[in-house]
PDB file of C-alpha atoms in Angstrom:
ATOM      1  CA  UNK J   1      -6.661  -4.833  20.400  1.00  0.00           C
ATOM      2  CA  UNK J   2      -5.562  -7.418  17.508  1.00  0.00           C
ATOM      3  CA  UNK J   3      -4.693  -6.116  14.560  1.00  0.00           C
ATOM      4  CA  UNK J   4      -6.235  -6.781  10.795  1.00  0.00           C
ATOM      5  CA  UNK J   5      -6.151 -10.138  10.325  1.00  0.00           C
ATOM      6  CA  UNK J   6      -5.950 -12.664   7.008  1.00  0.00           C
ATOM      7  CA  UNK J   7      -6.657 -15.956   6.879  1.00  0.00           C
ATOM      8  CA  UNK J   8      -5.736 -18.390   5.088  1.00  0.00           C
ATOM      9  CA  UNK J   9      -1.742 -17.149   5.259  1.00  0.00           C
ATOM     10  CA  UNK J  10      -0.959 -19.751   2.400  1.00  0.00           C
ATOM     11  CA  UNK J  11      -3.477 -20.979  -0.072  1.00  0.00           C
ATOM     12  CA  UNK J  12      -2.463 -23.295  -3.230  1.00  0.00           C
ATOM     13  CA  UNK J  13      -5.309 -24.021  -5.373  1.00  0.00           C
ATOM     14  CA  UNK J  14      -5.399 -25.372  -8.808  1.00  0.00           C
ATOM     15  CA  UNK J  15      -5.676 -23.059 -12.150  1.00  0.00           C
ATOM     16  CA  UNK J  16      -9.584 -22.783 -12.340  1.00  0.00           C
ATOM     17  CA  UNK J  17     -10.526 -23.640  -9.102  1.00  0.00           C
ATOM     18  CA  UNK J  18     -12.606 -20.611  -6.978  1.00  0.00           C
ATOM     19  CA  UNK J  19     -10.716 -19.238  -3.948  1.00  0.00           C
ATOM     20  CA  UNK J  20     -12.357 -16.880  -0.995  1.00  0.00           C
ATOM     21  CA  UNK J  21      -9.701 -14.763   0.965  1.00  0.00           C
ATOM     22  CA  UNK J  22     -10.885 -13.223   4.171  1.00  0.00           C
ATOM     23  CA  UNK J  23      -9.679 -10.084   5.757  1.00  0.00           C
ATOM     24  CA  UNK J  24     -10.568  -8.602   9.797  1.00  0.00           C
ATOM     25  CA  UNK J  25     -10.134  -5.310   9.825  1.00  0.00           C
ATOM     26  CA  UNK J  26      -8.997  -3.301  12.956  1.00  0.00           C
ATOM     27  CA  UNK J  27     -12.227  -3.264  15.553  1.00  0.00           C
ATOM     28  CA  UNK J  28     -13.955   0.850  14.354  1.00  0.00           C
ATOM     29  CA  UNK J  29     -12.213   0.969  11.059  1.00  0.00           C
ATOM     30  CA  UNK J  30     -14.491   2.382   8.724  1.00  0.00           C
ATOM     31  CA  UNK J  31     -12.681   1.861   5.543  1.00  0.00           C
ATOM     32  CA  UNK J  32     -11.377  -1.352   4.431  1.00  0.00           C
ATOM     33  CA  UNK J  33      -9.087  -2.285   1.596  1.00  0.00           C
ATOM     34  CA  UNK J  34      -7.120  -4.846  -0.895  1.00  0.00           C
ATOM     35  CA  UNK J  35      -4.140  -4.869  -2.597  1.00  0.00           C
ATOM     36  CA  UNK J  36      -2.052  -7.443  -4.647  1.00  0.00           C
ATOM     37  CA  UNK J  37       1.613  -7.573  -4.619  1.00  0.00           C
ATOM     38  CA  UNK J  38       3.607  -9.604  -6.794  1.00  0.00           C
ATOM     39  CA  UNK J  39       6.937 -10.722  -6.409  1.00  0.00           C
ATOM     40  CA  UNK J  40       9.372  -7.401  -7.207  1.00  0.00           C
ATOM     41  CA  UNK J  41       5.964  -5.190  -7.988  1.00  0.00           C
ATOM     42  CA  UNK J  42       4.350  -3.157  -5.907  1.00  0.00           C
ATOM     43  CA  UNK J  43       0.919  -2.385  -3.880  1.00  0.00           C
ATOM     44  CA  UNK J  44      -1.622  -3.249  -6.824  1.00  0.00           C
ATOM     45  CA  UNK J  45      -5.160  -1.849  -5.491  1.00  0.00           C
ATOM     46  CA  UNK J  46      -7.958  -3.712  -5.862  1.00  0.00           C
ATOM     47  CA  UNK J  47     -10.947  -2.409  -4.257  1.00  0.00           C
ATOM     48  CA  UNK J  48     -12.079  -0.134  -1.404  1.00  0.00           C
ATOM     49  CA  UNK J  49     -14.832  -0.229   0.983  1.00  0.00           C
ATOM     50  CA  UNK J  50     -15.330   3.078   3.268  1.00  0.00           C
ATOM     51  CA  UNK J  51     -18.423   2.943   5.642  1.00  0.00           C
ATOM     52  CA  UNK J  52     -21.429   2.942   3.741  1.00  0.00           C
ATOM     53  CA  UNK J  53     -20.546   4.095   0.734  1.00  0.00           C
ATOM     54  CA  UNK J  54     -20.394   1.930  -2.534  1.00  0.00           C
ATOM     55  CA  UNK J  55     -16.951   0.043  -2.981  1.00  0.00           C
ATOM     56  CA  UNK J  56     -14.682   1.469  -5.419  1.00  0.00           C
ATOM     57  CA  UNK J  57     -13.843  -1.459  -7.660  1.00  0.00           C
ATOM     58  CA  UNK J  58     -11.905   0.347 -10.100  1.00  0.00           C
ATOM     59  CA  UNK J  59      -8.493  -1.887  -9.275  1.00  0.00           C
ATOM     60  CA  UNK J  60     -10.467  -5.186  -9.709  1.00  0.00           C
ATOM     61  CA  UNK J  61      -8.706  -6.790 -12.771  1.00  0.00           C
ATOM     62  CA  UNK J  62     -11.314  -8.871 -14.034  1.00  0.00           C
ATOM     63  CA  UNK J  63     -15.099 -10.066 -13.517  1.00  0.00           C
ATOM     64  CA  UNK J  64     -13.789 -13.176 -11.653  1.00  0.00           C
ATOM     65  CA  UNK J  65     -12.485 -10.996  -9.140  1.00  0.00           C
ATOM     66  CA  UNK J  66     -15.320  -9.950  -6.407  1.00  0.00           C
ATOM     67  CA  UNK J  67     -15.202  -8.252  -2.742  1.00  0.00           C
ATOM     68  CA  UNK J  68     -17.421  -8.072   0.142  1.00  0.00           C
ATOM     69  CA  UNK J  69     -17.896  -6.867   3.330  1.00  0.00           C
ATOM     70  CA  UNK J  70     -20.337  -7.902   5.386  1.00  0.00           C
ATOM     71  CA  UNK J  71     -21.813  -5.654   8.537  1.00  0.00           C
ATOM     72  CA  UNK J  72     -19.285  -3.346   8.002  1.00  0.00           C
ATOM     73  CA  UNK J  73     -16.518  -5.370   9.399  1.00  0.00           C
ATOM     74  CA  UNK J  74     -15.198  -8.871   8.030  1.00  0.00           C
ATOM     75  CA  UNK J  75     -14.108  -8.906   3.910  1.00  0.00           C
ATOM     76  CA  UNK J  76     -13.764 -11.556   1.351  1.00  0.00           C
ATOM     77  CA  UNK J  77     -12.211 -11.633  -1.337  1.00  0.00           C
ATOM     78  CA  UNK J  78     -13.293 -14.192  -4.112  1.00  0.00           C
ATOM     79  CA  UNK J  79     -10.893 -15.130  -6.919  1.00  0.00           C
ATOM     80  CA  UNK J  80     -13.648 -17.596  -9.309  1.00  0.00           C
ATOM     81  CA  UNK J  81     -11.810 -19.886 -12.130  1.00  0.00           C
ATOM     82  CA  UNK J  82      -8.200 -18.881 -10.958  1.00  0.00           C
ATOM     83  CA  UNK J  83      -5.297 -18.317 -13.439  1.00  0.00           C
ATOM     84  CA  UNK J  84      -1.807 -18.836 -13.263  1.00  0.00           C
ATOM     85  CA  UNK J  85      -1.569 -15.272 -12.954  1.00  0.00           C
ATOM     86  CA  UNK J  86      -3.488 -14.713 -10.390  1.00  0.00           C
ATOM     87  CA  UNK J  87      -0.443 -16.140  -7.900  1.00  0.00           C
ATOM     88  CA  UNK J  88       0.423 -12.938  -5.341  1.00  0.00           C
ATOM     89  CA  UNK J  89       0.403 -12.162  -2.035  1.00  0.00           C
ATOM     90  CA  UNK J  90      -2.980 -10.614  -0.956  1.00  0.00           C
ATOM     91  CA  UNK J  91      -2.930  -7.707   1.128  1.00  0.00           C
ATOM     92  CA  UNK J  92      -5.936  -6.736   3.344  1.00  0.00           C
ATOM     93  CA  UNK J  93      -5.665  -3.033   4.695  1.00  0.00           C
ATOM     94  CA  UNK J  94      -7.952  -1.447   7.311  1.00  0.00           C
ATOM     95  CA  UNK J  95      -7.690   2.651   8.574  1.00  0.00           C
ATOM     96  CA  UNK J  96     -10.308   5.101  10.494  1.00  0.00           C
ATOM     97  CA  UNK J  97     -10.813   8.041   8.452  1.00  0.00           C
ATOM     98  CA  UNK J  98      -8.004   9.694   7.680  1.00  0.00           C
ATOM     99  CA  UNK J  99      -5.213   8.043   9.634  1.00  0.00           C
ATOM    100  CA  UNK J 100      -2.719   5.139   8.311  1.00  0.00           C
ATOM    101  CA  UNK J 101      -3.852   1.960   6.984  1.00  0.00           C
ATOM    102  CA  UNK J 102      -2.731  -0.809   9.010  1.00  0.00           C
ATOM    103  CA  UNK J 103      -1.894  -4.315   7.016  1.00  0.00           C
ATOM    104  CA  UNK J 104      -2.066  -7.378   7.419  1.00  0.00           C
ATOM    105  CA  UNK J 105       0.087  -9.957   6.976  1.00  0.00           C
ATOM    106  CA  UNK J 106      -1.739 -11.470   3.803  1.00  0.00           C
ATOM    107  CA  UNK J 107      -2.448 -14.578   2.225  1.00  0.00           C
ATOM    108  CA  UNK J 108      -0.015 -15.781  -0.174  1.00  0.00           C
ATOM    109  CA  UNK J 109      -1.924 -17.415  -3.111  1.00  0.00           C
ATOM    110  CA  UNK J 110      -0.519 -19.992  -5.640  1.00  0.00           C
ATOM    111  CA  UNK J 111      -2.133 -21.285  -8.380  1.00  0.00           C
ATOM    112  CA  UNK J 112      -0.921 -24.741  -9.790  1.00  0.00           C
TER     113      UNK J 112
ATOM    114  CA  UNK Y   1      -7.175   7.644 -12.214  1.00  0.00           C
ATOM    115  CA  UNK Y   2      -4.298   8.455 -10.316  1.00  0.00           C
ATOM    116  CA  UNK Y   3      -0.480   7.187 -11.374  1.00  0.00           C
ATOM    117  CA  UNK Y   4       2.143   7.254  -9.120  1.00  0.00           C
ATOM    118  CA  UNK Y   5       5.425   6.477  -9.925  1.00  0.00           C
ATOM    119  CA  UNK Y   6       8.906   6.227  -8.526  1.00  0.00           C
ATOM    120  CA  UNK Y   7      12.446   6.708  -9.137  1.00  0.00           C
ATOM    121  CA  UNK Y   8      14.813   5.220  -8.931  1.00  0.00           C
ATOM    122  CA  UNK Y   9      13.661   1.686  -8.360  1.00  0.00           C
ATOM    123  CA  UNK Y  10      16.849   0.430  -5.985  1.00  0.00           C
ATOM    124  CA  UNK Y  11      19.012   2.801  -4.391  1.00  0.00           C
ATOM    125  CA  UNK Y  12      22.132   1.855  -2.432  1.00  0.00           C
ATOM    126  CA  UNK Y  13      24.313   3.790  -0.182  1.00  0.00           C
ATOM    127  CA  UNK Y  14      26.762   3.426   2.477  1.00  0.00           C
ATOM    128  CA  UNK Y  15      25.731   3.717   5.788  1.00  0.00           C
ATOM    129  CA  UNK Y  16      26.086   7.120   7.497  1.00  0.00           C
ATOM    130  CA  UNK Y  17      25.256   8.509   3.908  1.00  0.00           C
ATOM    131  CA  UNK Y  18      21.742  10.103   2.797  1.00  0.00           C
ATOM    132  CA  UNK Y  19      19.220   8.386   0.593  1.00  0.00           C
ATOM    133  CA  UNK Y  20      16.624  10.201  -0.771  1.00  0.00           C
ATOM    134  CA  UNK Y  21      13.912   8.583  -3.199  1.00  0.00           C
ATOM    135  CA  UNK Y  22      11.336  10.517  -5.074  1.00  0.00           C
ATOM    136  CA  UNK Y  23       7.775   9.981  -6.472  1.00  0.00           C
ATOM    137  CA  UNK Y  24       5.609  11.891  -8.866  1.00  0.00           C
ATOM    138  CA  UNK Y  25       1.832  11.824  -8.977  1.00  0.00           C
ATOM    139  CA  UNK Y  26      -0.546  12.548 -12.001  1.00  0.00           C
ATOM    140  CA  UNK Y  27      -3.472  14.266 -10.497  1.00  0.00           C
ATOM    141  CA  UNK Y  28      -3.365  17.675  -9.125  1.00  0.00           C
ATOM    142  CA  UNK Y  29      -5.939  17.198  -6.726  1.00  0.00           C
ATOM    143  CA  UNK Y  30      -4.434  14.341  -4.537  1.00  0.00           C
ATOM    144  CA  UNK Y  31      -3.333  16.016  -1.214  1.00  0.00           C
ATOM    145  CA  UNK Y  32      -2.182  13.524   0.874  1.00  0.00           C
ATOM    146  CA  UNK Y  33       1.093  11.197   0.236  1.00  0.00           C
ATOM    147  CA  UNK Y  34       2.413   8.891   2.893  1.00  0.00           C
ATOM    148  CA  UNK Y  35       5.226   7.130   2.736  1.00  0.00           C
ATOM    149  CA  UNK Y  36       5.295   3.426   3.616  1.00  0.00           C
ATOM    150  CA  UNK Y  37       8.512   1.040   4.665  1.00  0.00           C
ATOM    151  CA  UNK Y  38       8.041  -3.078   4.281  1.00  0.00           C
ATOM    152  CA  UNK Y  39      11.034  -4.670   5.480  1.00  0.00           C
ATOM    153  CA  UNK Y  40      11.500  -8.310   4.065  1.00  0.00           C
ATOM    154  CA  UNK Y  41       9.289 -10.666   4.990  1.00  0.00           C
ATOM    155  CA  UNK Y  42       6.627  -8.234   6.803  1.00  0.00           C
ATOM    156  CA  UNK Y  43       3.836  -6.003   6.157  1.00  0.00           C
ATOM    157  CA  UNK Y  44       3.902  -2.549   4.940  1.00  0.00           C
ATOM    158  CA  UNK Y  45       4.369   0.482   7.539  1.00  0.00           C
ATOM    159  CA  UNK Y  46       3.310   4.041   7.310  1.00  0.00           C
ATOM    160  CA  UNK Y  47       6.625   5.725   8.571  1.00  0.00           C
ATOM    161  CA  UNK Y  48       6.084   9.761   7.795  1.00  0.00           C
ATOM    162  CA  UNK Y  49       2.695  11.493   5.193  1.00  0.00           C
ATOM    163  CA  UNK Y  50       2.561  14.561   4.245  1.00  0.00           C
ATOM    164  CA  UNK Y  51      -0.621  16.681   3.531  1.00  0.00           C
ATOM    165  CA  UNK Y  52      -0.786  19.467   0.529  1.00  0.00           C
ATOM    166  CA  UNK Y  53      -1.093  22.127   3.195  1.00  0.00           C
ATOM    167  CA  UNK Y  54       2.564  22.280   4.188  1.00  0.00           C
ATOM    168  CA  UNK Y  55       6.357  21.864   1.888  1.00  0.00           C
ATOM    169  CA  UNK Y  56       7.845  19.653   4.541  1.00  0.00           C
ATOM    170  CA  UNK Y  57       7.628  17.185   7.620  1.00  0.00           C
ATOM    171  CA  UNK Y  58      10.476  16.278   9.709  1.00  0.00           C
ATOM    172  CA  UNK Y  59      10.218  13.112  12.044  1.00  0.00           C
ATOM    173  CA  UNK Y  60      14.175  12.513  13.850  1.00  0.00           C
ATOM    174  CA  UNK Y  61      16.126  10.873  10.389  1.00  0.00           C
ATOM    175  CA  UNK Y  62      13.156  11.328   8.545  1.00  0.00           C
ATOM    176  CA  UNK Y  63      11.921  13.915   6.124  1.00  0.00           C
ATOM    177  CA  UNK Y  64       9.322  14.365   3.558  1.00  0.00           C
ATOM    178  CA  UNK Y  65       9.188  17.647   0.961  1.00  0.00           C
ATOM    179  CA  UNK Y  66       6.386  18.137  -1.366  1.00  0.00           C
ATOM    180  CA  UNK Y  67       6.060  20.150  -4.583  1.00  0.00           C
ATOM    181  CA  UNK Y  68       2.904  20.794  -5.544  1.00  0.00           C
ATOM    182  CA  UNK Y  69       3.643  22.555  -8.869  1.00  0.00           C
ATOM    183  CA  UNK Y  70       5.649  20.142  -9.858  1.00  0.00           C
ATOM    184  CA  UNK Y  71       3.469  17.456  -8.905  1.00  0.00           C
ATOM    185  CA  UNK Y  72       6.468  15.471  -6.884  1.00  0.00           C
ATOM    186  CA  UNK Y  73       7.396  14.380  -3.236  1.00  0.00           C
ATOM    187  CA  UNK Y  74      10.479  13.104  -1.856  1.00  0.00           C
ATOM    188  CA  UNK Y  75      11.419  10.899   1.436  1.00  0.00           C
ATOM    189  CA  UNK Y  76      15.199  12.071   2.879  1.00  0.00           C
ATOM    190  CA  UNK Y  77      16.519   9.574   5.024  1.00  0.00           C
ATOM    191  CA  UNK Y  78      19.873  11.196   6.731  1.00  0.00           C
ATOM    192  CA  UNK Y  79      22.379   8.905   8.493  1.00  0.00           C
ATOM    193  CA  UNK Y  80      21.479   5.818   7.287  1.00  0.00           C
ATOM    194  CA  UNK Y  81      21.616   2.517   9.142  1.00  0.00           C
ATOM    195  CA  UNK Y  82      21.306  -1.063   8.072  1.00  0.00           C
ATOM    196  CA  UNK Y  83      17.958  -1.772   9.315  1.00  0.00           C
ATOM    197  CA  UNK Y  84      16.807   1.125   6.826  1.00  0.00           C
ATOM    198  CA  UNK Y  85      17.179  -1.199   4.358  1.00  0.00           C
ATOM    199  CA  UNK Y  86      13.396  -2.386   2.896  1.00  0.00           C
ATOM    200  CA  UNK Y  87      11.226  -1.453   0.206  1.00  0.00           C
ATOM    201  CA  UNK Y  88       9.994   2.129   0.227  1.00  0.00           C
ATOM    202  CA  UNK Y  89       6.186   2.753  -0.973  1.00  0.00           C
ATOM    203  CA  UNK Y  90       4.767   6.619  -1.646  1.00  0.00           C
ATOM    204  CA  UNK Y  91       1.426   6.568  -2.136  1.00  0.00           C
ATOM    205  CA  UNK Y  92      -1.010   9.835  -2.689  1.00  0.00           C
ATOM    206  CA  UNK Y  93      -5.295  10.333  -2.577  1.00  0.00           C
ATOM    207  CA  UNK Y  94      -7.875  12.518  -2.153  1.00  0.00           C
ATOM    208  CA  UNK Y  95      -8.679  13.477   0.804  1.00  0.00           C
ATOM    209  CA  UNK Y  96     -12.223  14.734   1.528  1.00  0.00           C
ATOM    210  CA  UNK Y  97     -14.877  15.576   4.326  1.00  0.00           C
ATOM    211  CA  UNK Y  98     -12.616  13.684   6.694  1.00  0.00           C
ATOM    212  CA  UNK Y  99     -12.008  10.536   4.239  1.00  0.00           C
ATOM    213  CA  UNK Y 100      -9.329   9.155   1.973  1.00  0.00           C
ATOM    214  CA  UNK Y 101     -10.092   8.021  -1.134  1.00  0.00           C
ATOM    215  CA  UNK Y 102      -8.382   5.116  -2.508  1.00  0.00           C
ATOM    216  CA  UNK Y 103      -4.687   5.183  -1.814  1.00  0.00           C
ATOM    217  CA  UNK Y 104      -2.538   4.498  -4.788  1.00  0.00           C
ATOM    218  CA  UNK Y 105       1.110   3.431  -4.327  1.00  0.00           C
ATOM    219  CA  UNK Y 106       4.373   3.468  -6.450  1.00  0.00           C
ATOM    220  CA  UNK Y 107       6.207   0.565  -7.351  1.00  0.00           C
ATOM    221  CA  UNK Y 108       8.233   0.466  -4.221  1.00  0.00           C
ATOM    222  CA  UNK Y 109      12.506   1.448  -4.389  1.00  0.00           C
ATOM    223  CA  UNK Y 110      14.134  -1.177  -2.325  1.00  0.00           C
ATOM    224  CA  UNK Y 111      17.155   0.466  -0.440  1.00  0.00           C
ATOM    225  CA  UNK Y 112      20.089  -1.094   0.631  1.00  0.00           C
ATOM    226  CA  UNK Y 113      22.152   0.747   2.867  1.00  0.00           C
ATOM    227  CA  UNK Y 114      26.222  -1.252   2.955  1.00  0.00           C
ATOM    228  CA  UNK Y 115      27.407  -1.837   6.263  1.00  0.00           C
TER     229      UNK Y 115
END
């Protein structure tokens, strides 16, 4: 089947404008995550969502960041008020259990 | 929480040579560590993990050692070719009843391997 898809692949938004990212995990995946990477850092985690279970937020950087997933499938990602900083590419990762995570091709946010 | 970190942070060798990049983890009860390849441009790959029950995994030009005590892991990459050259990501969790915790990831060590 398809693999995890993002959409948008490109989003440039003004500094404190709200932005929703949205992330399709692998069809069965139980376990869903995010990352951020920056230009030259590396895989920043963000939060985690594994079947049931409450998310673990522990990577979200501030209270404007916030993740769902609905139904146990589909993600988004809202970035409220964006900042300057905020600019990365946005990595959505899906795995069953305890195999690989399989990326997708993220959504490369700019904020003006 | 769990730190991960690697060394060095670029690596280049000549092609034929061996590359080897290492990665140390903070928390003793991590037990899984997979190593991930992006190439430019594309998304990250798992390419060879490693669980705490065994020292090493071989897979063809590809190995992985781990050392519990010392709390490090390190990818060996033997004959090296050009299209080795990417960013390398180890990452290590938890792994329990069947499930990963979160995943945490180094920095990355982009390799160049000269023609």
């Amino acid at each position: 089947g398809a693999g995890v898809s993002q959409s948008p692949s490109n989003k440039v938004t003004e500094k404190g404008k709200d932005v929703e990212l949205r992330c399709d995990p692998i069809s069965g995946h139980t376990a869903l995550y995010w990352y951020r990477q920056s230009l030259g850092q590396g895989l920043e985690f963000l939060i985690y969502f594994q079947g049931n279970s409450a998310p673990d937020k522990s990577g979200l950087p501030s209270d404007r960041f916030s993740a769902e997933r609905t139904g146990g499938s589909v993600s988004t990602l809202t970035i409220q008020r964006t900042q300057q900083e905020d600019s990365a590419v946005y990595l959505c990762a899906s795995s069953f259990f305890r195999t690989e995570l399989f990326f997708g091709s993220g959504t490369q946010l700019s904020v003006l | 929480g769990e730190n991960v970190e690697q060394h060095p942070s670029t690596l280049s060798v000549q092609e034929g040579d061996s590359a080897v990049i290492k990665c140390t983890y903070s928390d003793s009860a991590s037990n899984y560590f997979p190593w991930y390849k992006q190439e430019l441009g594309k998304r990250p790959q798992l390419i060879i993990d490693i669980r705490s029950n065994v020292g090493e995994k071989k897979d063809q030009r590809i190995a992985v050692t781990l050392n519990k005590t010392a709390k490090h892991f390190s990818l060996h990459i033997t004959e090296t070719q050009p299209e080795d050259s990417a960013v390398y990501f180890c990452a290590a969790s938890i792994t329990r009843g069947g499930a990963n915790s979160k995943l945490t990831f180094g920095k990355g060590i982009t390799l160049s391997v000269r023609p």
